[in-house]
Amino acid sequence: MKITVLIGDITKLQVDAIVNAANCSLLGGGGVDGAIHRGAGPGLLAECREIGGCRTGEAVITKAYCLPAKHVVHTPGPVWNGGNRGEPELLRSCYLNCLRLAEETKLQTIAFPAISTGVYGYPLLEASRIAVETATGWEKSFPGEAIFVAFSSEAENIYKKLAEEISTK
Ligand code: AR6
């Protein structure tokens, strides 16, 4: 699998799927979730309402409505509580379940925001390491491309460093 790092707004990407750092209700919120719902329009909220929710660490897929992407994969990340409440395993499970859905749906490109690193408070470096390691570990069975979308130059630098470090291991 190819791993790419981009800086910018994930809602602008014309890819097979963008990932939403959602909450368990799937009914929208702030941050990237708010931006995705604003860009997609009311059809997305209606489809999410129909699904009825999603547990932390799991993932569901919907259409992307008015967004340039084809699908949205929604995954509620863990709230950071110091790191000893299963946060790393849950965050890893978010990435794995998104990649699994991408593979099942035969998507070629999936773009991830830094799940849990905003409102949910997960430290950026630790979260990015889990993201890049999980995607790298998935490499064998998923022939597509995982794009990590940084929303700050700090996040971009972290992702680029990790991607290089992990690929040369
Ligand atoms: N494109 C790419 N990345 C973004 C964008 C964007 N348009 N907007 C924000 N980010 P957050 P969480 C980055 O708070 O921590 C919502 O209310 C942001 O800089 O969106 O998983 C949900 O409904 C940060 O690095 O998600 C939940 O209740 C990352 O996306 C809760 O927030 C994630 O920040 C989820 O919190």
Short mmCIF file of C-alpha atoms and ligand atoms in Angstrom, two decimals, residues 8-11 21-23 28-35 77 113-121 124 149-151, ligand 1:
data_model
loop_
_atom_site.label_atom_id
_atom_site.label_comp_id
_atom_site.label_asym_id
_atom_site.label_seq_id
_atom_site.Cartn_x
_atom_site.Cartn_y
_atom_site.Cartn_z
CA GLY A 8 -5.05 20.71 4.01
CA ASP A 9 -8.78 20.28 4.32
CA ILE A 10 -9.88 16.65 3.94
CA THR A 11 -13.33 17.68 2.69
CA ALA A 21 -13.44 11.43 13.15
CA ALA A 22 -17.02 11.04 14.33
CA ASN A 23 -18.71 10.51 17.67
CA GLY A 28 -22.33 15.38 13.56
CA GLY A 29 -20.33 17.71 15.77
CA GLY A 30 -17.43 20.13 15.51
CA GLY A 31 -13.96 19.77 13.99
CA VAL A 32 -13.58 17.58 10.94
CA ASP A 33 -16.99 15.99 11.60
CA GLY A 34 -18.68 19.39 11.35
CA ALA A 35 -16.78 20.23 8.17
CA GLY A 77 -12.05 7.53 18.07
CA PRO A 113 -7.65 12.92 9.41
CA ALA A 114 -5.70 12.62 12.67
CA ILE A 115 -8.50 10.78 14.52
CA SER A 116 -8.97 11.76 18.20
CA THR A 117 -6.27 14.46 18.16
CA GLY A 118 -8.63 17.45 18.32
CA VAL A 119 -11.54 17.67 20.75
CA TYR A 120 -10.77 14.14 22.03
CA GLY A 121 -7.29 15.21 23.16
CA LEU A 124 -0.59 14.06 18.13
CA VAL A 149 -4.21 14.52 5.97
CA ALA A 150 -2.46 16.92 8.30
CA PHE A 151 -4.31 20.05 9.35
N1 AR6 B 1 -9.47 18.49 7.41
C1 AR6 B 1 -8.50 17.73 7.97
N2 AR6 B 1 -8.27 17.66 9.29
C2 AR6 B 1 -9.07 18.41 10.09
C3 AR6 B 1 -10.11 19.23 9.58
C4 AR6 B 1 -10.30 19.25 8.17
N3 AR6 B 1 -11.25 19.98 7.59
N4 AR6 B 1 -10.72 19.84 10.63
C5 AR6 B 1 -10.09 19.44 11.74
N5 AR6 B 1 -9.08 18.59 11.43
P1 AR6 B 1 -11.50 16.63 15.72
P2 AR6 B 1 -11.60 14.22 17.41
C6 AR6 B 1 -8.14 17.88 12.31
O1 AR6 B 1 -11.70 17.51 16.89
O2 AR6 B 1 -10.47 14.71 18.23
C7 AR6 B 1 -16.33 16.27 16.86
O3 AR6 B 1 -17.17 17.17 17.50
C8 AR6 B 1 -7.88 18.50 13.67
O4 AR6 B 1 -6.85 19.46 13.57
O5 AR6 B 1 -12.25 16.94 14.48
O6 AR6 B 1 -11.58 12.79 16.93
C9 AR6 B 1 -16.95 14.88 16.73
O7 AR6 B 1 -18.35 14.94 16.55
C10 AR6 B 1 -7.44 17.30 14.46
O8 AR6 B 1 -6.03 17.03 14.28
O9 AR6 B 1 -11.87 15.08 16.09
C11 AR6 B 1 -16.60 14.25 18.03
O10 AR6 B 1 -17.52 14.60 19.06
C12 AR6 B 1 -8.19 16.12 13.84
O11 AR6 B 1 -8.75 16.64 12.62
C13 AR6 B 1 -15.25 14.82 18.36
O12 AR6 B 1 -15.19 16.07 17.67
C14 AR6 B 1 -9.32 15.56 14.68
O13 AR6 B 1 -9.96 16.61 15.41
C15 AR6 B 1 -14.14 13.94 17.84
O14 AR6 B 1 -12.91 14.46 18.26
#
